[in-house]
Amino acid sequence: MSEVSSQLPDSRPGYDYLIVGAGFAGAVLAERLASTGQRVLIVDKRPHIGGNAYDRYDDAGILIHPYGPHIFHTNSKQVFDYLSRFTAWRPYQHRVLSSVDGQLLPIPINLDTVNRLYGLHLSASELEDYFASVAEPVTQIRTSEDVVVSRVGRDLYQKFFRGYTRKQWGLDPSELAASVTARVPTRANRDDRYFTDTYQAMPMHGYTRLFEAMLASPLISVMLNTDYRDIVSLLPWRHMIYTGPLDAYFDYRYGRLPYRSLQFDHVTHPVEQFQPVGTVNHPNDYAYTRVSEFKYLTGQRHPQTSVVYEYPVAEGDPYYPVPRAENAELAARYAADAVAEPRVTFVGRLATYRYYNMDQVVAQALKVFQDLQAEPDTADDRPVAVSTSAAVTSL
Ligand code: FAD
Ligand code: UDP
């Protein structure tokens, strides 16, 4: 990719925008800003573009997602149309089975899940009656436990949700916001798709190619293997877009915001197909939560197959904001400081501490672009170097 360089960029006097992070948030804004003639420098400390959506071919020649399986789905025509400028698509509907009581059962819980688990022959309407009979009344749904027990009762909750959630987050579902398990619906029909969004598709040639197309403008310079702190006061820029962790930007002045991490164990098996669907969840056994087989996602044909095991851990790269009230309060303190940063805009999953999917990050970035257009920097138009620490301590 000729536009991508790990060298210091050329001798132009400066950049209009310094963008920290080359994931979806940073790449969308780089592309949009460059389309209006702005000069953009996008920096990432990793050796590649794409953020957590980055994909590459492994040693066996199989396209994998090094940071875990990324399946694109959205109800937003605007987001889908926007990304379609940079990629063709391969339709893909993700299916997940959960390993419970010695069977592989559909998750989200549906009619077949319940019938096969309990050896029943319920119809859809009988299943609704069944759920009503086992559901626990909850006056106010506050936690991730409330969401599930109030819908499907305690036994299904314990079999499908409690163990998985404890493993994934290191917390009991009763300690997590309702929004976490609410991501997974319950169905009385036989629909076994993980998502029901209008648009469900994978970039035809992978995410990295999509990002290359987004960053192809000659007005965009890409600097990899670089922590922005190492260059922030060396290069002139006018406005910063920051997509890294919110607390890190402020040197953890109010303490650490919890981000859950994962360790990925990538394995290539000498068989054409390893498991019956794209992802198998393991709520109750093993230290890993799920196993995903990439060829389902990508449609690639290959005599071997590559899978990834996800092991949740407390320390490591920040992957998930942890949705619970006390963390939201701490994030709000940082967010108040973020708003007060005159030359910096915070965008994306880590920088706004929101458990966002890719499409939500794209939508957020498109909105930020609109806002930047509507309220251009009132600051002096000349590019100036502003060191982050100076900007922060001047608050
Ligand atoms: P990131 O992609 O995290 O990009 C931020 C970038 O900033 C990183 O590349 C980082 O290296 C860089 N950075 C941070 N600090 C600095 C610094 N100091 N200097 C320079 N660079 C820095 N979403 C879906 O829609 N579907 C899925 O199936 C899906 N699966 C997922 C599976 C897993 C295991 C995970 C963790 C996430 C998944 N997501 C999925 C969510 C998706 O990854 C995010 O919504 C999206 O990638 C967020 O984009 P972003 O640009 O906000 O952040
Ligand atoms: N979850 C669960 N059992 C499952 C699937 C999900 O308990 O079989 C819970 C768990 O807390 C998980 C959350 O629902 O973190 C959201 O699941 P999702 O698949 O959306 O997680 P992600 O793909 O973002 O890791």
Coordinates of C-alpha atoms and ligand atoms in Angstrom, one line a residue:
M1 CA 0.0 0.0 0.0
S2 CA 2.0 3.0 -1.3
E3 CA 0.2 5.6 0.8
V4 CA 1.1 4.0 4.1
S5 CA 4.4 4.9 5.4
S6 CA 6.1 4.4 8.7
Q7 CA 8.5 7.2 7.9
L8 CA 8.1 10.8 9.1
P9 CA 5.9 12.5 6.5
D10 CA 7.2 14.9 4.0
S11 CA 8.2 18.5 4.4
R12 CA 4.7 20.1 4.2
P13 CA 4.4 22.8 6.8
G14 CA 1.8 21.0 8.8
Y15 CA -1.5 19.1 9.1
D16 CA -5.0 20.4 9.6
Y17 CA -5.8 17.2 11.6
L18 CA -3.8 14.8 13.7
I19 CA -5.8 11.7 14.0
V20 CA -4.8 9.2 16.8
G21 CA -5.9 5.7 15.9
A22 CA -6.4 4.1 12.5
G23 CA -9.5 2.0 13.4
F24 CA -13.0 2.8 12.1
A25 CA -13.4 6.0 14.1
G26 CA -10.0 7.4 12.9
A27 CA -10.3 6.1 9.3
V28 CA -13.8 7.5 8.7
L29 CA -12.8 10.9 9.9
A30 CA -9.6 10.9 7.9
E31 CA -11.5 10.0 4.8
R32 CA -14.2 12.6 5.3
L33 CA -11.9 15.4 6.2
A34 CA -9.5 14.7 3.3
S35 CA -12.6 14.8 1.0
T36 CA -13.0 18.4 2.0
G37 CA -9.3 19.2 1.2
Q38 CA -8.0 19.0 4.8
R39 CA -4.5 17.6 5.3
V40 CA -4.6 14.7 7.7
L41 CA -1.9 12.7 9.6
I42 CA -3.3 9.5 11.1
V43 CA -1.1 7.8 13.6
D44 CA -1.4 4.4 15.2
K45 CA 0.9 2.7 17.7
R46 CA 0.2 -0.7 16.1
P47 CA 2.1 -1.8 13.0
H48 CA -1.1 -1.8 10.8
I49 CA -4.3 0.1 10.0
G50 CA -7.8 -1.1 10.8
G51 CA -7.7 -1.0 14.6
N52 CA -9.4 -4.0 16.1
A53 CA -11.1 -4.8 12.8
Y54 CA -7.7 -5.4 11.0
D55 CA -7.5 -8.7 9.2
R56 CA -4.6 -10.5 7.5
Y57 CA -3.7 -13.9 5.9
D58 CA -2.1 -16.3 8.4
D59 CA 0.8 -18.7 7.6
A60 CA -1.6 -21.2 6.1
G61 CA -3.0 -18.5 3.8
I62 CA -6.3 -18.2 5.6
L63 CA -7.8 -14.7 6.2
I64 CA -8.1 -14.2 9.9
H65 CA -9.1 -11.5 12.3
P66 CA -6.1 -11.2 14.8
Y67 CA -8.3 -9.3 17.3
G68 CA -11.2 -11.7 17.3
P69 CA -14.1 -12.3 14.9
H70 CA -15.6 -9.1 13.4
I71 CA -19.0 -9.5 11.7
F72 CA -20.5 -6.5 10.1
H73 CA -24.2 -5.8 10.7
T74 CA -26.2 -2.6 10.7
N75 CA -29.7 -1.2 10.4
S76 CA -28.3 2.1 9.1
K77 CA -28.6 2.6 5.4
Q78 CA -26.4 5.7 5.8
V79 CA -23.6 3.6 7.3
F80 CA -23.9 0.8 4.8
D81 CA -24.0 3.1 1.8
Y82 CA -21.0 5.1 3.1
L83 CA -18.8 2.0 3.6
S84 CA -20.0 0.6 0.2
R85 CA -17.9 3.3 -1.4
F86 CA -14.8 1.5 -0.3
T87 CA -15.7 -2.2 -0.6
A88 CA -17.9 -4.7 -2.3
W89 CA -19.7 -7.0 0.1
R90 CA -20.3 -10.7 0.6
P91 CA -23.6 -11.4 2.2
Y92 CA -23.1 -13.3 5.5
Q93 CA -25.5 -14.2 8.3
H94 CA -23.7 -15.3 11.5
R95 CA -25.0 -18.3 13.5
V96 CA -23.8 -19.2 16.9
L97 CA -24.3 -22.4 18.9
S98 CA -23.9 -22.7 22.7
S99 CA -22.4 -25.8 24.3
V100 CA -24.8 -26.6 27.1
D101 CA -25.5 -29.9 28.9
G102 CA -23.6 -31.8 26.2
Q103 CA -25.5 -30.3 23.3
L104 CA -24.8 -27.5 20.8
L105 CA -27.9 -25.3 21.0
P106 CA -28.9 -22.1 19.2
I107 CA -28.1 -18.8 20.9
P108 CA -30.0 -16.4 21.0
I109 CA -32.3 -18.7 22.8
N110 CA -35.2 -19.7 20.5
L111 CA -37.8 -22.3 20.1
D112 CA -35.3 -25.1 19.1
T113 CA -33.0 -24.2 22.0
V114 CA -35.8 -24.8 24.6
N115 CA -37.3 -27.9 22.9
R116 CA -33.9 -29.6 22.5
L117 CA -32.6 -28.7 25.9
Y118 CA -35.7 -30.0 27.7
G119 CA -36.9 -32.6 25.2
L120 CA -40.1 -30.7 24.6
H121 CA -42.2 -30.1 21.5
L122 CA -43.6 -26.7 22.2
S123 CA -45.0 -24.4 19.5
A124 CA -44.1 -20.7 19.4
S125 CA -47.1 -19.6 21.4
E126 CA -46.6 -22.4 23.9
L127 CA -43.1 -21.2 24.3
E128 CA -44.3 -17.7 25.2
D129 CA -46.5 -19.3 27.8
Y130 CA -43.5 -21.3 29.0
F131 CA -41.3 -18.2 29.3
A132 CA -44.1 -16.4 31.2
S133 CA -44.4 -19.3 33.6
V134 CA -40.6 -19.4 34.5
A135 CA -39.8 -15.7 34.2
E136 CA -39.0 -14.0 37.5
P137 CA -40.8 -10.8 38.1
V138 CA -38.4 -7.8 38.3
T139 CA -39.9 -4.4 39.1
Q140 CA -37.1 -2.4 37.5
I141 CA -34.7 -4.0 35.1
R142 CA -31.3 -2.6 36.1
T143 CA -28.7 -5.4 35.7
S144 CA -27.7 -8.0 33.1
E145 CA -29.2 -10.6 35.4
D146 CA -32.5 -8.8 35.6
V147 CA -32.8 -8.7 31.8
V148 CA -32.5 -12.5 31.4
V149 CA -34.3 -13.9 34.4
S150 CA -37.2 -11.6 33.8
R151 CA -37.6 -13.0 30.3
V152 CA -36.6 -16.7 30.4
G153 CA -36.3 -17.6 34.1
R154 CA -33.4 -18.8 36.2
D155 CA -32.5 -22.1 34.7
L156 CA -31.9 -20.8 31.1
Y157 CA -30.1 -17.8 32.7
Q158 CA -27.8 -20.1 34.6
K159 CA -27.1 -22.4 31.7
F160 CA -26.5 -19.8 28.9
F161 CA -25.7 -16.5 30.5
R162 CA -24.3 -16.5 34.1
G163 CA -21.1 -18.5 33.4
Y164 CA -20.4 -16.9 30.1
T165 CA -20.8 -13.4 31.5
R166 CA -18.7 -14.2 34.6
K167 CA -15.9 -15.4 32.4
Q168 CA -16.2 -12.6 29.9
W169 CA -16.3 -9.7 32.3
G170 CA -14.9 -11.1 35.6
L171 CA -18.2 -9.9 37.1
D172 CA -21.5 -11.5 38.0
P173 CA -24.3 -10.4 35.6
S174 CA -25.9 -8.7 38.6
E175 CA -22.9 -6.3 38.7
L176 CA -23.2 -5.3 35.0
A177 CA -25.6 -2.9 33.3
A178 CA -28.7 -4.3 31.7
S179 CA -27.3 -3.3 28.3
V180 CA -24.7 -6.0 28.2
T181 CA -26.9 -9.2 28.1
A182 CA -29.6 -7.1 26.4
R183 CA -27.4 -7.3 23.3
V184 CA -28.6 -10.9 23.0
P185 CA -32.3 -11.2 22.4
T186 CA -34.7 -14.1 23.1
R187 CA -36.9 -15.4 20.4
A188 CA -40.0 -17.6 20.4
N189 CA -39.6 -18.5 16.8
R190 CA -36.9 -20.7 15.1
D191 CA -34.8 -17.8 13.7
D192 CA -31.2 -18.9 14.6
R193 CA -29.3 -15.9 13.2
Y194 CA -27.2 -14.1 15.7
F195 CA -28.2 -10.7 14.2
T196 CA -31.4 -9.6 12.5
D197 CA -30.1 -6.3 11.1
T198 CA -31.2 -5.2 7.6
Y199 CA -27.6 -5.2 6.3
Q200 CA -25.4 -8.2 7.2
A201 CA -22.3 -8.6 5.1
M202 CA -18.6 -8.9 5.2
P203 CA -16.2 -6.7 3.1
M204 CA -15.5 -8.8 0.0
H205 CA -11.8 -8.6 0.2
G206 CA -11.5 -8.1 4.0
Y207 CA -11.4 -5.2 6.4
T208 CA -7.8 -4.2 5.8
R209 CA -8.5 -3.6 2.1
L210 CA -11.5 -1.5 3.0
F211 CA -9.3 0.6 5.3
E212 CA -6.7 1.0 2.5
A213 CA -9.4 2.3 0.2
M214 CA -10.6 4.7 2.9
L215 CA -7.1 6.1 3.5
A216 CA -6.0 6.3 -0.2
S217 CA -6.3 10.1 -0.5
P218 CA -3.0 11.8 -1.2
L219 CA -4.1 14.3 1.5
I220 CA -3.8 11.5 4.1
S221 CA -0.5 10.4 5.6
V222 CA -0.4 7.3 7.7
M223 CA 2.3 6.8 10.4
L224 CA 2.4 3.4 12.0
N225 CA 4.3 2.0 15.0
T226 CA 4.0 5.4 16.6
D227 CA 2.5 6.5 19.9
Y228 CA 1.0 10.0 19.2
R229 CA 2.7 11.3 22.4
D230 CA 6.1 10.8 20.6
I231 CA 5.2 13.2 17.8
V232 CA 2.4 15.4 19.1
S233 CA 4.6 18.3 19.9
L234 CA 7.0 17.8 17.0
L235 CA 4.6 18.2 14.1
P236 CA 2.3 21.2 13.5
W237 CA -1.4 20.4 13.5
R238 CA -4.5 22.4 14.1
H239 CA -7.0 19.9 15.6
M240 CA -6.7 16.4 17.0
I241 CA -9.1 13.5 16.7
Y242 CA -8.4 11.1 19.5
T243 CA -9.7 7.5 19.4
G244 CA -7.5 5.8 22.0
P245 CA -8.6 5.1 25.6
L246 CA -10.2 8.1 27.3
D247 CA -8.4 7.8 30.7
A248 CA -5.0 7.3 29.0
Y249 CA -5.3 10.7 27.3
F250 CA -5.6 12.4 30.7
D251 CA -2.8 10.3 32.2
Y252 CA -5.3 8.5 34.4
R253 CA -5.8 11.7 36.5
Y254 CA -9.0 10.3 38.1
G255 CA -7.9 6.7 38.2
R256 CA -8.2 3.9 35.7
L257 CA -11.3 3.2 33.7
P258 CA -11.7 -0.5 33.5
Y259 CA -11.4 -2.0 30.0
R260 CA -11.8 -5.7 29.7
S261 CA -9.1 -7.4 27.6
L262 CA -8.8 -10.7 25.8
Q263 CA -6.0 -13.1 24.8
F264 CA -6.5 -14.7 21.4
D265 CA -5.3 -18.2 20.7
H266 CA -5.2 -18.7 16.9
V267 CA -5.0 -22.3 15.8
T268 CA -5.0 -23.8 12.3
H269 CA -6.5 -27.3 12.0
P270 CA -5.6 -29.8 9.2
V271 CA -9.3 -30.2 8.3
E272 CA -11.5 -28.4 5.9
Q273 CA -14.2 -27.6 8.5
F274 CA -13.7 -27.6 12.3
Q275 CA -17.2 -26.8 13.7
P276 CA -20.8 -26.6 12.4
V277 CA -21.2 -22.8 12.6
G278 CA -19.1 -19.6 12.6
T279 CA -19.0 -19.4 16.4
V280 CA -19.5 -21.9 19.2
N281 CA -19.9 -20.5 22.7
H282 CA -18.8 -22.2 25.9
P283 CA -20.7 -20.6 28.8
N284 CA -19.9 -23.2 31.4
D285 CA -16.6 -25.1 30.5
Y286 CA -13.1 -24.0 29.7
A287 CA -11.3 -20.7 30.3
Y288 CA -12.3 -19.4 26.8
T289 CA -15.7 -18.0 26.0
R290 CA -16.0 -18.9 22.3
V291 CA -14.4 -20.4 19.3
S292 CA -14.8 -18.8 15.9
E293 CA -13.9 -20.3 12.5
F294 CA -13.0 -17.6 10.0
K295 CA -13.8 -19.4 6.8
Y296 CA -17.5 -19.2 7.7
L297 CA -17.2 -15.4 7.9
T298 CA -15.1 -14.8 4.9
G299 CA -16.4 -17.6 2.6
Q300 CA -12.8 -18.6 1.8
R301 CA -12.2 -22.1 0.5
H302 CA -9.1 -23.8 1.8
P303 CA -8.2 -27.4 2.7
Q304 CA -7.3 -26.3 6.2
T305 CA -9.2 -24.1 8.6
S306 CA -8.2 -21.4 11.2
V307 CA -10.1 -20.8 14.4
V308 CA -9.6 -18.4 17.4
Y309 CA -10.2 -19.1 21.1
E310 CA -11.0 -16.0 23.2
Y311 CA -9.7 -15.9 26.7
P312 CA -10.9 -12.9 28.8
V313 CA -8.3 -11.3 31.0
A314 CA -8.1 -8.2 33.2
E315 CA -4.8 -6.8 31.9
G316 CA -3.7 -6.2 28.3
D317 CA -4.9 -4.2 25.3
P318 CA -8.2 -2.4 26.1
Y319 CA -11.0 -4.1 24.1
Y320 CA -14.2 -3.6 26.0
P321 CA -15.5 -0.7 28.1
V322 CA -17.2 -2.3 31.1
P323 CA -20.8 -1.1 31.3
R324 CA -21.7 -0.5 35.0
A325 CA -22.8 2.6 36.9
E326 CA -19.6 3.3 38.7
N327 CA -17.6 3.1 35.5
A328 CA -20.1 5.4 33.7
E329 CA -19.6 7.9 36.5
L330 CA -15.9 7.9 36.2
A331 CA -16.1 8.0 32.4
A332 CA -18.4 11.1 32.7
R333 CA -15.8 12.9 34.8
Y334 CA -13.2 12.3 32.0
A335 CA -15.8 13.2 29.3
A336 CA -16.4 16.5 31.0
D337 CA -12.6 17.2 30.7
A338 CA -12.7 15.9 27.1
V339 CA -15.4 18.4 26.1
A340 CA -13.2 21.2 27.6
E341 CA -10.3 20.3 25.4
P342 CA -10.5 23.0 22.8
R343 CA -8.4 21.4 20.0
V344 CA -9.3 17.8 20.6
T345 CA -12.3 15.7 19.7
F346 CA -12.8 12.3 21.2
V347 CA -14.4 9.6 19.0
G348 CA -14.9 5.8 19.0
R349 CA -15.3 2.9 21.4
L350 CA -12.3 3.5 23.6
A351 CA -12.4 7.3 23.6
T352 CA -16.1 7.7 24.4
Y353 CA -16.1 4.6 26.7
R354 CA -19.1 3.1 24.9
Y355 CA -19.7 -0.6 24.0
Y356 CA -20.1 0.2 20.4
N357 CA -20.2 -2.1 17.4
M358 CA -18.4 -1.1 14.2
D359 CA -21.4 0.4 12.6
Q360 CA -22.1 2.5 15.6
V361 CA -18.6 3.8 15.6
V362 CA -18.9 4.7 11.9
A363 CA -22.2 6.5 12.6
Q364 CA -20.6 8.4 15.5
A365 CA -17.7 9.4 13.3
L366 CA -19.9 10.6 10.5
K367 CA -21.9 12.7 13.0
V368 CA -18.6 14.2 14.4
F369 CA -17.6 15.1 10.9
Q370 CA -20.9 16.9 10.3
D371 CA -20.4 18.8 13.6
L372 CA -16.8 19.7 12.7
Q373 CA -18.1 21.1 9.4
A374 CA -20.8 23.1 11.1
E375 CA -18.5 24.5 13.7
P376 CA -15.1 25.0 12.1
D377 CA -12.2 25.7 14.5
T378 CA -12.4 29.2 15.7
A379 CA -8.7 29.0 16.4
D380 CA -6.1 30.7 14.4
D381 CA -6.0 29.1 10.9
R382 CA -2.2 28.7 10.9
P383 CA -1.0 25.2 11.8
V384 CA 0.5 25.3 15.3
A385 CA 2.0 22.7 17.5
V386 CA 0.1 22.1 20.6
S387 CA 1.5 19.6 23.1
T388 CA -1.2 17.5 24.7
S389 CA 0.2 17.9 28.2
A390 CA 0.3 21.7 27.7
A391 CA -3.4 21.6 26.6
V392 CA -4.4 19.4 29.5
T393 CA -2.6 21.4 32.2
S394 CA -4.0 24.7 30.9
L395 CA -7.5 23.6 31.8
Ligands
FAD1 P1 -10.1 0.7 17.6 O1 -10.5 -0.2 16.5 O2 -9.8 0.1 19.0 O3 -9.0 1.7 17.2 C1 -8.3 2.6 18.1 C2 -6.9 2.6 17.6 O4 -6.2 3.6 18.4 C3 -6.1 1.3 17.8 O5 -5.7 0.8 16.6 C4 -5.0 1.7 18.8 O6 -3.8 1.0 18.5 C5 -4.9 3.2 18.5 N1 -4.3 3.9 19.6 C6 -4.7 3.9 20.9 N2 -3.8 4.6 21.7 C7 -2.9 5.2 20.8 C8 -1.8 6.0 21.0 N3 -1.5 6.5 22.2 N4 -1.1 6.4 20.0 C9 -1.4 5.9 18.7 N5 -2.4 5.1 18.5 C10 -3.2 4.7 19.5 N6 -18.1 -4.9 16.2 C11 -19.0 -5.3 15.3 O7 -19.7 -4.5 14.7 N7 -19.2 -6.7 14.9 C12 -18.4 -7.6 15.5 O8 -18.6 -8.8 15.2 C13 -17.4 -7.2 16.5 N8 -16.7 -8.2 17.1 C14 -15.8 -7.8 18.0 C15 -15.0 -8.7 18.6 C16 -14.0 -8.4 19.6 C17 -13.2 -9.4 20.2 C18 -13.8 -7.0 19.9 C19 -12.8 -6.6 20.9 C20 -14.6 -6.0 19.3 C21 -15.6 -6.4 18.4 N9 -16.4 -5.4 17.7 C22 -17.3 -5.8 16.8 C23 -16.3 -4.0 18.0 C24 -15.3 -3.3 17.1 O9 -14.0 -3.8 17.2 C25 -15.3 -1.8 17.4 O10 -16.6 -1.3 17.4 C26 -14.4 -1.0 16.5 O11 -13.3 -1.6 16.0 C27 -14.0 0.3 17.2 O12 -13.3 1.2 16.4 P2 -12.5 2.4 17.0 O13 -11.9 3.1 15.9 O14 -13.4 3.1 18.0 O15 -11.4 1.7 17.9
UDP2 N1 -23.7 -13.5 26.6 C1 -23.9 -14.6 27.4 N2 -23.9 -15.9 26.7 C2 -23.8 -16.0 25.4 C3 -23.6 -14.9 24.6 C4 -23.5 -13.6 25.2 O1 -23.9 -14.6 28.6 O2 -23.9 -17.1 24.9 C5 -23.6 -12.2 27.3 C6 -22.2 -11.9 27.7 O3 -22.2 -11.1 28.9 C7 -21.6 -11.1 26.6 C8 -22.9 -10.3 26.2 O4 -24.0 -11.2 26.4 O5 -20.5 -10.4 26.9 C9 -22.9 -9.7 24.8 O6 -22.7 -10.7 23.9 P1 -22.1 -10.4 22.4 O7 -22.0 -11.7 21.7 O8 -22.8 -9.3 21.9 O9 -20.6 -10.0 22.8 P2 -19.4 -9.5 21.9 O10 -19.5 -10.1 20.5 O11 -19.5 -8.0 21.9 O12 -18.2 -10.0 22.6

